[in-house]
PDB file of C-alpha atoms in Angstrom:
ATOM      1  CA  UNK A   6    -121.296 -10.578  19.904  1.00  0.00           C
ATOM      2  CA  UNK A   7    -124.723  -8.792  18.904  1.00  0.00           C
ATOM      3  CA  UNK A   8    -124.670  -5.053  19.413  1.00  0.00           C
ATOM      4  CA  UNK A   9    -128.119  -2.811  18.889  1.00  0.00           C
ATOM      5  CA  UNK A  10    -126.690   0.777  18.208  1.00  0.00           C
ATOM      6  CA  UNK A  11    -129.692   3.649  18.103  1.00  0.00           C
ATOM      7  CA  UNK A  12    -128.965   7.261  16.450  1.00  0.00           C
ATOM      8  CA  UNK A  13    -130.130  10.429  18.140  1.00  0.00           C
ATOM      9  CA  UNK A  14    -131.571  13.174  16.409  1.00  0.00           C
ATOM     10  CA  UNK A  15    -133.549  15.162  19.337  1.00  0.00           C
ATOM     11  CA  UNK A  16    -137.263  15.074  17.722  1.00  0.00           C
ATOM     12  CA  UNK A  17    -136.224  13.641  14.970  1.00  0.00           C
ATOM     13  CA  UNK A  18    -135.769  10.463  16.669  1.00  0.00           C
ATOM     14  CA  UNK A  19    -139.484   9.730  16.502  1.00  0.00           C
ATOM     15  CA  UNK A  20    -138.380   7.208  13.755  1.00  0.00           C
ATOM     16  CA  UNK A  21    -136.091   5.545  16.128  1.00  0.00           C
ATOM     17  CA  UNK A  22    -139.098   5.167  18.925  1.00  0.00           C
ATOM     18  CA  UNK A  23    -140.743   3.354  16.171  1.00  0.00           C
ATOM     19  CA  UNK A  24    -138.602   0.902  14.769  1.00  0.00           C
ATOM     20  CA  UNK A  25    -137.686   0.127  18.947  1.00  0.00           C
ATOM     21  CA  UNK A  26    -141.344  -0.428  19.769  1.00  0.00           C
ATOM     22  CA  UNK A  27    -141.390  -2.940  16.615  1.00  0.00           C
ATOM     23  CA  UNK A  28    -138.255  -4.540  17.968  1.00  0.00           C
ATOM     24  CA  UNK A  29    -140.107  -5.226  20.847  1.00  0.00           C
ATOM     25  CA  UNK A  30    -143.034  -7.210  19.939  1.00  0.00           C
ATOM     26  CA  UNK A  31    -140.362  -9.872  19.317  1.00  0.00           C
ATOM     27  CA  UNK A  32    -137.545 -11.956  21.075  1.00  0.00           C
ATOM     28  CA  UNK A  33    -134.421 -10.249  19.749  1.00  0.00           C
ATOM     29  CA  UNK A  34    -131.177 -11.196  21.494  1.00  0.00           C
ATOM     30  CA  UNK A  35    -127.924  -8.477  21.942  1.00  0.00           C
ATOM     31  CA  UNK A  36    -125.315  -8.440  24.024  1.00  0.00           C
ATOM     32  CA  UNK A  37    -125.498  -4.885  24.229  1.00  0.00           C
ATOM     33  CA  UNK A  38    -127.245  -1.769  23.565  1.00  0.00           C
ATOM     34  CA  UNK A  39    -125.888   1.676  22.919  1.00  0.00           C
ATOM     35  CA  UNK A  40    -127.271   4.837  22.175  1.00  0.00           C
ATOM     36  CA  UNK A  41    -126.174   8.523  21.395  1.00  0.00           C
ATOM     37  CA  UNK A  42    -128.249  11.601  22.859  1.00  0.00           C
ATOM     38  CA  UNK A  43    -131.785  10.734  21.971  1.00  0.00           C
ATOM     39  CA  UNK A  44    -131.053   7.662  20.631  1.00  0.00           C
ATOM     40  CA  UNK A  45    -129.662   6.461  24.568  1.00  0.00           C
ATOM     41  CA  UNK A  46    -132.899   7.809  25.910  1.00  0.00           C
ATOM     42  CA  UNK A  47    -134.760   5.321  23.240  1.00  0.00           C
ATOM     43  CA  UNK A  48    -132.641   2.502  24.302  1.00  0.00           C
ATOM     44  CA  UNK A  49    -133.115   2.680  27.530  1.00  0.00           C
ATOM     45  CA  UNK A  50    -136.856   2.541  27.345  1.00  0.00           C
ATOM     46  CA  UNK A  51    -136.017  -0.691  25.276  1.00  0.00           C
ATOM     47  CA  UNK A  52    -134.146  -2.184  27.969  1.00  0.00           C
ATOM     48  CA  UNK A  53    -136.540  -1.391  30.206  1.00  0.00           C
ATOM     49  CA  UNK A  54    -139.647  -3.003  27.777  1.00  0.00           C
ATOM     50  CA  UNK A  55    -141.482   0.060  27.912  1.00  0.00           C
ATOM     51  CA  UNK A  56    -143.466   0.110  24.871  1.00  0.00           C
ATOM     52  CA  UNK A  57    -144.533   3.016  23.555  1.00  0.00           C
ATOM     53  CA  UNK A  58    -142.902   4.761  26.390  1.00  0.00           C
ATOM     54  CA  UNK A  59    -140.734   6.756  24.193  1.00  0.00           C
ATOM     55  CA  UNK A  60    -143.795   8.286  22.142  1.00  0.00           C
ATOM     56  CA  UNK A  61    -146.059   9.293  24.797  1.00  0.00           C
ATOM     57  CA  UNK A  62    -143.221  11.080  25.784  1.00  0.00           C
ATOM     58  CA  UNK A  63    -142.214  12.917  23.039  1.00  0.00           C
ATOM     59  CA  UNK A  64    -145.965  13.808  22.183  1.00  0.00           C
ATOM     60  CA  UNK A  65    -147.191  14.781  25.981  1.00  0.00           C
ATOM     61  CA  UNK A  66    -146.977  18.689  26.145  1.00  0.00           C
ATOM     62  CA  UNK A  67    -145.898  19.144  29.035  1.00  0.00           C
ATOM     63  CA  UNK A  68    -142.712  17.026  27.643  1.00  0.00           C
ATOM     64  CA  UNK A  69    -142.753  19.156  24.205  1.00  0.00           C
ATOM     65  CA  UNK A  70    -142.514  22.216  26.228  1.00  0.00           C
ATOM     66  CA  UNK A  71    -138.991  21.730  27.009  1.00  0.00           C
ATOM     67  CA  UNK A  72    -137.925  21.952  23.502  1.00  0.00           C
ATOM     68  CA  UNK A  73    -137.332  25.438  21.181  1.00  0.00           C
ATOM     69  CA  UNK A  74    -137.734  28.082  24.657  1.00  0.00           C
ATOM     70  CA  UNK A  75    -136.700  31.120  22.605  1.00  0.00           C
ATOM     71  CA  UNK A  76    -137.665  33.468  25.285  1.00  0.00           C
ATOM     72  CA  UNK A  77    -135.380  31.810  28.609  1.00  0.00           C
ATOM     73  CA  UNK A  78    -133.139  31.299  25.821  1.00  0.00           C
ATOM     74  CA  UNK A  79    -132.535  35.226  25.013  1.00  0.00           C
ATOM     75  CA  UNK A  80    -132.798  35.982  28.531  1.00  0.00           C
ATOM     76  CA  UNK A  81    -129.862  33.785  29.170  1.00  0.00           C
ATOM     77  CA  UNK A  82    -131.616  30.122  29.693  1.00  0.00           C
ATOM     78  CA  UNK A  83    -131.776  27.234  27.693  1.00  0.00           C
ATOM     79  CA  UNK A  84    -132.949  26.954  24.717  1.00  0.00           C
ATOM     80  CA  UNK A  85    -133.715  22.918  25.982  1.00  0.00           C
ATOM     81  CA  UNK A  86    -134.987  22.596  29.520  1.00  0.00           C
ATOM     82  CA  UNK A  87    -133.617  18.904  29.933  1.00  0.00           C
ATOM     83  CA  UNK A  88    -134.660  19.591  33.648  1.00  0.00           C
ATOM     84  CA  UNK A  89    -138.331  20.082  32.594  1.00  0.00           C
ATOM     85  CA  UNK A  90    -138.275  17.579  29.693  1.00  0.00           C
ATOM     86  CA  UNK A  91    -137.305  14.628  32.530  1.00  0.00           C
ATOM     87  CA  UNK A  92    -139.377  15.860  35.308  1.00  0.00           C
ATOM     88  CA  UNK A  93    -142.222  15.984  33.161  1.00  0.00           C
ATOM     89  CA  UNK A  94    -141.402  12.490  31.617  1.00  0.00           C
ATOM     90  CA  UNK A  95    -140.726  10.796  34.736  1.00  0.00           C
ATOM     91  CA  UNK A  96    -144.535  12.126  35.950  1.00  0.00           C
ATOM     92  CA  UNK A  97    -146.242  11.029  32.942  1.00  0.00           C
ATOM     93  CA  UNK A  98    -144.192   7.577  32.964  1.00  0.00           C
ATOM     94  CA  UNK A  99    -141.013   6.514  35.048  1.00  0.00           C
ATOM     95  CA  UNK A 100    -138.192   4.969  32.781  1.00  0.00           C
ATOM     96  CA  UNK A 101    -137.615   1.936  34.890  1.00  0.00           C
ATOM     97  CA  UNK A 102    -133.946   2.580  35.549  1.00  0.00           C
ATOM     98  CA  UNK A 103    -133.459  -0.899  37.744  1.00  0.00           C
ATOM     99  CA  UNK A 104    -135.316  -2.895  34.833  1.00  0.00           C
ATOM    100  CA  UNK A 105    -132.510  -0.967  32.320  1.00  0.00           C
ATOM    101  CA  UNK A 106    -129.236  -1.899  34.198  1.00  0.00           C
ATOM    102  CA  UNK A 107    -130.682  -5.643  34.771  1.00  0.00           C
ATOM    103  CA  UNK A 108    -130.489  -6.282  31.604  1.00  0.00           C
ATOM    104  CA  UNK A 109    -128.765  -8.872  30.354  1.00  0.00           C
ATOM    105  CA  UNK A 110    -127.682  -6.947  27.527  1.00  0.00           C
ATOM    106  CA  UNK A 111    -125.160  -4.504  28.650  1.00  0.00           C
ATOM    107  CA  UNK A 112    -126.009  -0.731  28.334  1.00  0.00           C
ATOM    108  CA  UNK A 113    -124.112   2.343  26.777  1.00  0.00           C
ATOM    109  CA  UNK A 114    -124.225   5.607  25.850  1.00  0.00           C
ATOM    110  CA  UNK A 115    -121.642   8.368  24.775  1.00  0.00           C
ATOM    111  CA  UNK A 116    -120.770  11.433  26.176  1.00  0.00           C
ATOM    112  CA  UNK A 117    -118.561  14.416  24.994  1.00  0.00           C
ATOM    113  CA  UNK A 118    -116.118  15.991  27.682  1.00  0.00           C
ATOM    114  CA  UNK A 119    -116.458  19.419  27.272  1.00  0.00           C
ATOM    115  CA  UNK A 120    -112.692  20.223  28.622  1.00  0.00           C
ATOM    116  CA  UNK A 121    -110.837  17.956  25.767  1.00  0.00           C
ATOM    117  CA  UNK A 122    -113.268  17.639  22.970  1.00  0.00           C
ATOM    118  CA  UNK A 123    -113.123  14.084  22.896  1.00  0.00           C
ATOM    119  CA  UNK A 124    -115.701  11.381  23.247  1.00  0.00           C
ATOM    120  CA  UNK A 125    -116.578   8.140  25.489  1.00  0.00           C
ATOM    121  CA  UNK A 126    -118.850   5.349  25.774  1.00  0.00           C
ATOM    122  CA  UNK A 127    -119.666   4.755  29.020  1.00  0.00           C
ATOM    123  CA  UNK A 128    -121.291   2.229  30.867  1.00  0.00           C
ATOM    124  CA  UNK A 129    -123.781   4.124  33.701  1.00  0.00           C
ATOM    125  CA  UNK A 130    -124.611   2.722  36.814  1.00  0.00           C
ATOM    126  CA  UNK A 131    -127.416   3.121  38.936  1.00  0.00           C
ATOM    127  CA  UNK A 132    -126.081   6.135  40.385  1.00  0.00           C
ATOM    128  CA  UNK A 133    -125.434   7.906  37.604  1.00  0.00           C
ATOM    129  CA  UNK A 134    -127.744   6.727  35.165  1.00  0.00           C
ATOM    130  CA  UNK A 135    -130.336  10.019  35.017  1.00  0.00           C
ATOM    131  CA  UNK A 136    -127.217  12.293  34.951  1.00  0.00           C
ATOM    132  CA  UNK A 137    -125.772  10.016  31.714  1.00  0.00           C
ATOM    133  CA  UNK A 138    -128.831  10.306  30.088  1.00  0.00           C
ATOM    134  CA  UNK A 139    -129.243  14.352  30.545  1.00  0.00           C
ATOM    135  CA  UNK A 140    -125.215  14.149  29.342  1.00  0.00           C
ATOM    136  CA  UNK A 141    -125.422  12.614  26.419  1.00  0.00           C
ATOM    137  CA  UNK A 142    -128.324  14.770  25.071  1.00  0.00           C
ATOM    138  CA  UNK A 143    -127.290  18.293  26.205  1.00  0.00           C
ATOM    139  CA  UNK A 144    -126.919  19.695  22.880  1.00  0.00           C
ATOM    140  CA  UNK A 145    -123.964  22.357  22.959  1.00  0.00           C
ATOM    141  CA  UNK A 146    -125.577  25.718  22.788  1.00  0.00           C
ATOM    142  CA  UNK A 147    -128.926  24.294  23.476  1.00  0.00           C
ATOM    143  CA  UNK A 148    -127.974  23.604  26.502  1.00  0.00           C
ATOM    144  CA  UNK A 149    -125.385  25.990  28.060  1.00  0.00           C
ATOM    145  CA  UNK A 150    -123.861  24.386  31.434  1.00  0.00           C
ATOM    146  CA  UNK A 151    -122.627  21.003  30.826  1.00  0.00           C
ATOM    147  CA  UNK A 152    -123.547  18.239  32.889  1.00  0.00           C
ATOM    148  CA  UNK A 153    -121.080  15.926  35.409  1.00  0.00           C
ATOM    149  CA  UNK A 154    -121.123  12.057  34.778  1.00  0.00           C
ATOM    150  CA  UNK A 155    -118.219   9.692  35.621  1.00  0.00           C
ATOM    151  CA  UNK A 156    -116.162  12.771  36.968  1.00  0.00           C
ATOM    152  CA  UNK A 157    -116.457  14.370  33.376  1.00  0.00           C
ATOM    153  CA  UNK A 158    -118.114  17.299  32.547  1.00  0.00           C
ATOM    154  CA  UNK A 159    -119.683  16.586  29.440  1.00  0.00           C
ATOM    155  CA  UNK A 160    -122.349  17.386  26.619  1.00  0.00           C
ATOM    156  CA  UNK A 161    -124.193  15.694  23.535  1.00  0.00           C
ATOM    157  CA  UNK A 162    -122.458  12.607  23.013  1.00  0.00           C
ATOM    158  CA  UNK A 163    -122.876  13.219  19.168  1.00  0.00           C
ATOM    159  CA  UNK A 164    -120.735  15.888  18.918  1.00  0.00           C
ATOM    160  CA  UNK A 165    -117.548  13.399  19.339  1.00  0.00           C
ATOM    161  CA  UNK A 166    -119.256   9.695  18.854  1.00  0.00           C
ATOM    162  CA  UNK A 167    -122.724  10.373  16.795  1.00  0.00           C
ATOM    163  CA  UNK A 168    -122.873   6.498  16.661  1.00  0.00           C
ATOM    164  CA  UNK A 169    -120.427   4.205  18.528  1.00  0.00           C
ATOM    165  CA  UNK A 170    -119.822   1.862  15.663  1.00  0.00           C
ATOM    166  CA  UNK A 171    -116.299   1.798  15.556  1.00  0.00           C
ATOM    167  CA  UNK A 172    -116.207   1.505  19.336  1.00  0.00           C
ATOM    168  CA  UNK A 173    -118.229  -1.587  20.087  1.00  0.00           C
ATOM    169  CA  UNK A 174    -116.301  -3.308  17.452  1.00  0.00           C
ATOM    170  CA  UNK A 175    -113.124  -2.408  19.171  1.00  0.00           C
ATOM    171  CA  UNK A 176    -115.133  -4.153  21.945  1.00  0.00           C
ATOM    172  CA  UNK A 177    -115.457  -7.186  19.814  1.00  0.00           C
ATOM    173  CA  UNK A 178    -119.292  -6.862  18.579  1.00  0.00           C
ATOM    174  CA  UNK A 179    -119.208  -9.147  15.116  1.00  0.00           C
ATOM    175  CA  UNK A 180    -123.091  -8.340  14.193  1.00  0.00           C
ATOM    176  CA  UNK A 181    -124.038  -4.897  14.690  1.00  0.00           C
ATOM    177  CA  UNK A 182    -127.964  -3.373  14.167  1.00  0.00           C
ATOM    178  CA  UNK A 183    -128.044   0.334  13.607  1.00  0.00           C
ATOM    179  CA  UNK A 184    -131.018   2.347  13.981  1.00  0.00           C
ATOM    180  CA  UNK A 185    -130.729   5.318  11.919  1.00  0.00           C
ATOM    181  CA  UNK A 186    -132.754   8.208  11.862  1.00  0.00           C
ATOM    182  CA  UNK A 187    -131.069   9.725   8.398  1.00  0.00           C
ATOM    183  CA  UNK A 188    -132.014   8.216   5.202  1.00  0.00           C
ATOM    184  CA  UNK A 189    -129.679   6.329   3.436  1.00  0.00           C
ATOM    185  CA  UNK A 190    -127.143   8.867   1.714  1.00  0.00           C
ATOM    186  CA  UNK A 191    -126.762  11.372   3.631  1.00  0.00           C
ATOM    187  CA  UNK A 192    -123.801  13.172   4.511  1.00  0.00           C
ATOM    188  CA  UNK A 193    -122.775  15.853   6.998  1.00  0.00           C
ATOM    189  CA  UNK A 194    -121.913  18.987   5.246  1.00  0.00           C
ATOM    190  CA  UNK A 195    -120.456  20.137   8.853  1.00  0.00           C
ATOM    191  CA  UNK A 196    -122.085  23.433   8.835  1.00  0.00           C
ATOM    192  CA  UNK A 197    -123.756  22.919  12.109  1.00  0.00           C
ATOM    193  CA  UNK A 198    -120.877  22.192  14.001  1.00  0.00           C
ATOM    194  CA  UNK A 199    -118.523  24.908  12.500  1.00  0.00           C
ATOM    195  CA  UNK A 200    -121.510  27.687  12.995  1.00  0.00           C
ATOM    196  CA  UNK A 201    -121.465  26.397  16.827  1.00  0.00           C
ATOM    197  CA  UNK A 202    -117.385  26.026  17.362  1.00  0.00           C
ATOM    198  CA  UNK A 203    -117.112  30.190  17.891  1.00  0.00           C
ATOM    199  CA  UNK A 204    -119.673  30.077  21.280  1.00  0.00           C
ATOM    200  CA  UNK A 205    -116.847  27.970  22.928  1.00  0.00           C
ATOM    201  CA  UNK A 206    -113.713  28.814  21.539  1.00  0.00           C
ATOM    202  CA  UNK A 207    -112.581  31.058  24.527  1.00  0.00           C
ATOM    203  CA  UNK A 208    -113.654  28.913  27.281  1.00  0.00           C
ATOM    204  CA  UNK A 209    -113.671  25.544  26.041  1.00  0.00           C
ATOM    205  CA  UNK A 210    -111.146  25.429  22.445  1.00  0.00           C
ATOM    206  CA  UNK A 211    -111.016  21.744  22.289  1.00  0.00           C
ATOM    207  CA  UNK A 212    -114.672  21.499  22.559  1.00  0.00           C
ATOM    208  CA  UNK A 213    -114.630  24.049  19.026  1.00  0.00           C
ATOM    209  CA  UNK A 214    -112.298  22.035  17.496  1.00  0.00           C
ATOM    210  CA  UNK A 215    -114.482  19.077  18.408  1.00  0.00           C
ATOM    211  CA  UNK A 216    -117.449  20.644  16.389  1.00  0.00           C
ATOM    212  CA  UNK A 217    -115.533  22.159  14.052  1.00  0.00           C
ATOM    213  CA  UNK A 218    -114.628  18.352  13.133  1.00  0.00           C
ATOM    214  CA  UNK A 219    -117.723  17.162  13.671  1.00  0.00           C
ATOM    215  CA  UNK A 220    -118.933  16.681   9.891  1.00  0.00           C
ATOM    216  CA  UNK A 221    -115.847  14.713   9.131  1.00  0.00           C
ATOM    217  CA  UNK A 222    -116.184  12.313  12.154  1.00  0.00           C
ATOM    218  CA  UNK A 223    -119.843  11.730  11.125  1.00  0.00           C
ATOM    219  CA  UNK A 224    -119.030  10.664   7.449  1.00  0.00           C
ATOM    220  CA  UNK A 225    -115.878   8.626   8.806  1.00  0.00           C
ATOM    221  CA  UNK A 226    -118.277   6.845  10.868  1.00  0.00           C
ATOM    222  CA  UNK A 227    -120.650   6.243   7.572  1.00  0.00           C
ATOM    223  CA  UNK A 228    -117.633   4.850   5.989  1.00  0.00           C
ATOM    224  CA  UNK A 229    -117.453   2.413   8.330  1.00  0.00           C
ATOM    225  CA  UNK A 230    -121.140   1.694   8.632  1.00  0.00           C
ATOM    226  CA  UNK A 231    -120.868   1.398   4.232  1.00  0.00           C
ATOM    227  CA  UNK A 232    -117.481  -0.572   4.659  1.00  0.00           C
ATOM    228  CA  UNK A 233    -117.093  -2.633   8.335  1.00  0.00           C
ATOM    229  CA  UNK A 234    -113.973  -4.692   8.826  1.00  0.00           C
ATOM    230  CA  UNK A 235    -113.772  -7.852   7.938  1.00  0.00           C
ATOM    231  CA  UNK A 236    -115.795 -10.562  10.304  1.00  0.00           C
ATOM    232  CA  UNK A 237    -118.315  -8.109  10.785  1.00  0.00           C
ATOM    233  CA  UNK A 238    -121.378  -7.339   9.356  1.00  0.00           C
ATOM    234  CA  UNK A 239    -123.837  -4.312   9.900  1.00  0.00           C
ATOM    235  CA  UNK A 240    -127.566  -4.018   9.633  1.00  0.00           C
ATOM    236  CA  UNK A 241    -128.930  -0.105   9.245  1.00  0.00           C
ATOM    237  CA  UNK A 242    -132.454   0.280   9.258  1.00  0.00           C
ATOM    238  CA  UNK A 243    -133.409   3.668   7.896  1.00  0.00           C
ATOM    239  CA  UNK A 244    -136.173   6.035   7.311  1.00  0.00           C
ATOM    240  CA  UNK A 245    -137.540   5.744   4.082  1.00  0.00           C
ATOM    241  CA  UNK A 246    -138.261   9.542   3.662  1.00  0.00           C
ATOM    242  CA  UNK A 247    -136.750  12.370   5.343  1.00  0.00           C
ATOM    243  CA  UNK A 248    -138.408  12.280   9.008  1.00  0.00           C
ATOM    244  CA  UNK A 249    -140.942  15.187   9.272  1.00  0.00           C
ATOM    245  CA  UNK A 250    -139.322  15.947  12.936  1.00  0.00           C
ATOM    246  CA  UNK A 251    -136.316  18.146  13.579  1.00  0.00           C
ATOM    247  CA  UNK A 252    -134.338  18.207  15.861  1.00  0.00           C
ATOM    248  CA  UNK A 253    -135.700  20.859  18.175  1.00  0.00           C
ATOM    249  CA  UNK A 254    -139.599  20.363  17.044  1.00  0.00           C
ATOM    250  CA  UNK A 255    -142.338  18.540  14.941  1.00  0.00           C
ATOM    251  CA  UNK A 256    -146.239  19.119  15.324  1.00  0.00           C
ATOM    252  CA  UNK A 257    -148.387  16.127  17.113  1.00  0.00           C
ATOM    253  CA  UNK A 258    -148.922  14.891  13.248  1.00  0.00           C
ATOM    254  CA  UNK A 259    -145.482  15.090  12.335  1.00  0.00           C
ATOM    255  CA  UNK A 260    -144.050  13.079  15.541  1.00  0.00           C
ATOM    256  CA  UNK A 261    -146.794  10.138  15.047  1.00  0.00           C
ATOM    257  CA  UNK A 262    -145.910   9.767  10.791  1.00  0.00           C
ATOM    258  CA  UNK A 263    -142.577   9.814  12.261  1.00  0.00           C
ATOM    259  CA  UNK A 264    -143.280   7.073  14.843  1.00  0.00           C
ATOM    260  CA  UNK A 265    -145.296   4.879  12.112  1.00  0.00           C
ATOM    261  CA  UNK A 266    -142.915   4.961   9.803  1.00  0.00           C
ATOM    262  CA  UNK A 267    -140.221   3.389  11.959  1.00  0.00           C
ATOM    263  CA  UNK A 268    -142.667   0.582  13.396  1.00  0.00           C
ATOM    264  CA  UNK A 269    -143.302   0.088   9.447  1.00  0.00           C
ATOM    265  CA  UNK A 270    -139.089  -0.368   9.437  1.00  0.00           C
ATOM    266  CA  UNK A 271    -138.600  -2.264  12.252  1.00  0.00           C
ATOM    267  CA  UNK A 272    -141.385  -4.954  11.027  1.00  0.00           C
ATOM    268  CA  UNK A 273    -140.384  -5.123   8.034  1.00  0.00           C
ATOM    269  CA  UNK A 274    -136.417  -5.486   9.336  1.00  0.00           C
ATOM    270  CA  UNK A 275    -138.282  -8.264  11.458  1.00  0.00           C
ATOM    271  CA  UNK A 276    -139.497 -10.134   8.709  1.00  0.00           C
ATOM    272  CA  UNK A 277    -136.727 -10.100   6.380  1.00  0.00           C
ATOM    273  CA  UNK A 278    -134.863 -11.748   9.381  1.00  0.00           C
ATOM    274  CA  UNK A 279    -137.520 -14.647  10.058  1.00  0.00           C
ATOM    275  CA  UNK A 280    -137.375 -15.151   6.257  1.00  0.00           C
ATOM    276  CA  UNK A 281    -133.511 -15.278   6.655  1.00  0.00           C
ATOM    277  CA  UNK A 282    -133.342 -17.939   9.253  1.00  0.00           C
TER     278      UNK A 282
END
């Protein structure tokens, strides 16, 4: 069983867009496809064959707008509008949600429910596939109200699962592809996490201890990206330089070196597999 796994990032994920547009141009076959926060939103415009998709998206203004609002942040908003980041995606381009789910590769994302800290990969349907998708990349403080999917009430899959590795080989995937979009060696330091664990401890505790964690769960799921089980094997394809993006941000420039670089990736991962066979 043949898994594609993409990382999210937010911005940052340019790289993934790229190496997914590359993937395109050819006949690759997986039994299933799973993402994590901006990584799902990258594979479902895979699924759906929407080339390029991902980057007119992430470079359109109107889209770009709904990332870094300091000012509805302060006055008690979000600091992501994932409201006006998929309106204004969906006008400039539809994801083709019925071309996604008919697949034949099956598709999954993760989400983090908010009440117990803990993480699932979940398998959206039609009904609830534009609610999975805000889910999975409402990034906890970011984003403040969490959003419902399969009865949970959830945010950014990463915090729990930042790649489902582990959990598509517990579904008995043997070759697994992993889009990264962090260069080969890096670690969490879990600073991030532990500076966002106090904004929920009062309301939501398990969802702090869930961040507080989060660095450790991140490097345990490197381990097993470094070290998989035996009978499996594990493909990462990986930025070659630190991606110019962040995670909330990147200029028009930055997003479309990003981009380039990961088509560069995923063609080159393309040839080293035709030169394989």
């Amino acid at each position: 069983m043949r898994a594609l796994l993409v990382e999210g990032g937010g911005v940052r994920a340019a790289f993934a867009a790229g190496v997914l547009d590359a993937l395109m141009e050819s006949d690759e076959r997986f039994d299933m496809v799973a993402g994590t926060s901006a990584g799902a939103l990258l594979a479902a415009a895979y699924l759906a064959d929407q080339r390029g998709r991902s980057l007119r998206v992430l470079r359109h203004p109107d889209c770009r707008a709904a990332f870094g609002r300091i000012s509805d942040f302060l006055r008690g908003g979000d600091l992501v509008d994932l409201e006006l980041l998929h309106e204004a995606a969906d006008r400039l381009e539809p994801l083709d949600g019925t071309a996604v789910l008919a697949h034949p590769a099956r598709f999954l994302l993760t989400v983090t429910d908010v009440e117990t800290g803990t993480g699932h990969l979940i398998e959206p349907t039609e009904e609830d596939l534009v609610a999975a998708l805000k889910a999975t990349s409402a990034l906890p403080i970011a984003v403040r109200s969490p959003v419902e999917v399969a009865g949970l009430k959830c945010l950014d899959g990463g915090i729990a699962i930042p790649i489902p590795v582990q959990q598509v080989i517990d579904m008995g995937a043997t070759e697994l592809v992993v889009v990264r979009t962090r260069r080969a060696g890096y670690r969490n330091n879990g600073r991030s996490g532990r500076l966002a664990a106090p904004w929920f401890e009062r309301k939501q505790p398990s969802l702090a201890g869930a961040l507080r964690s989060r660095g450790e769960v991140y490097n345990a799921m490197l381990d097993v990206l470094d070290d998989p089980p035996e009978g499996v094997s594990i493909q990462q394809i990986r930025p070659r330089r630190t991606p110019a993006c962040r995670r909330t941000g990147g200029s028009d420039v930055d997003i479309v070196r990003d981009h380039l670089m990961g088509m560069d990736a995923g063609q080159t991962w393309r040839s080293e597999q035709r030169l394989a066979e």
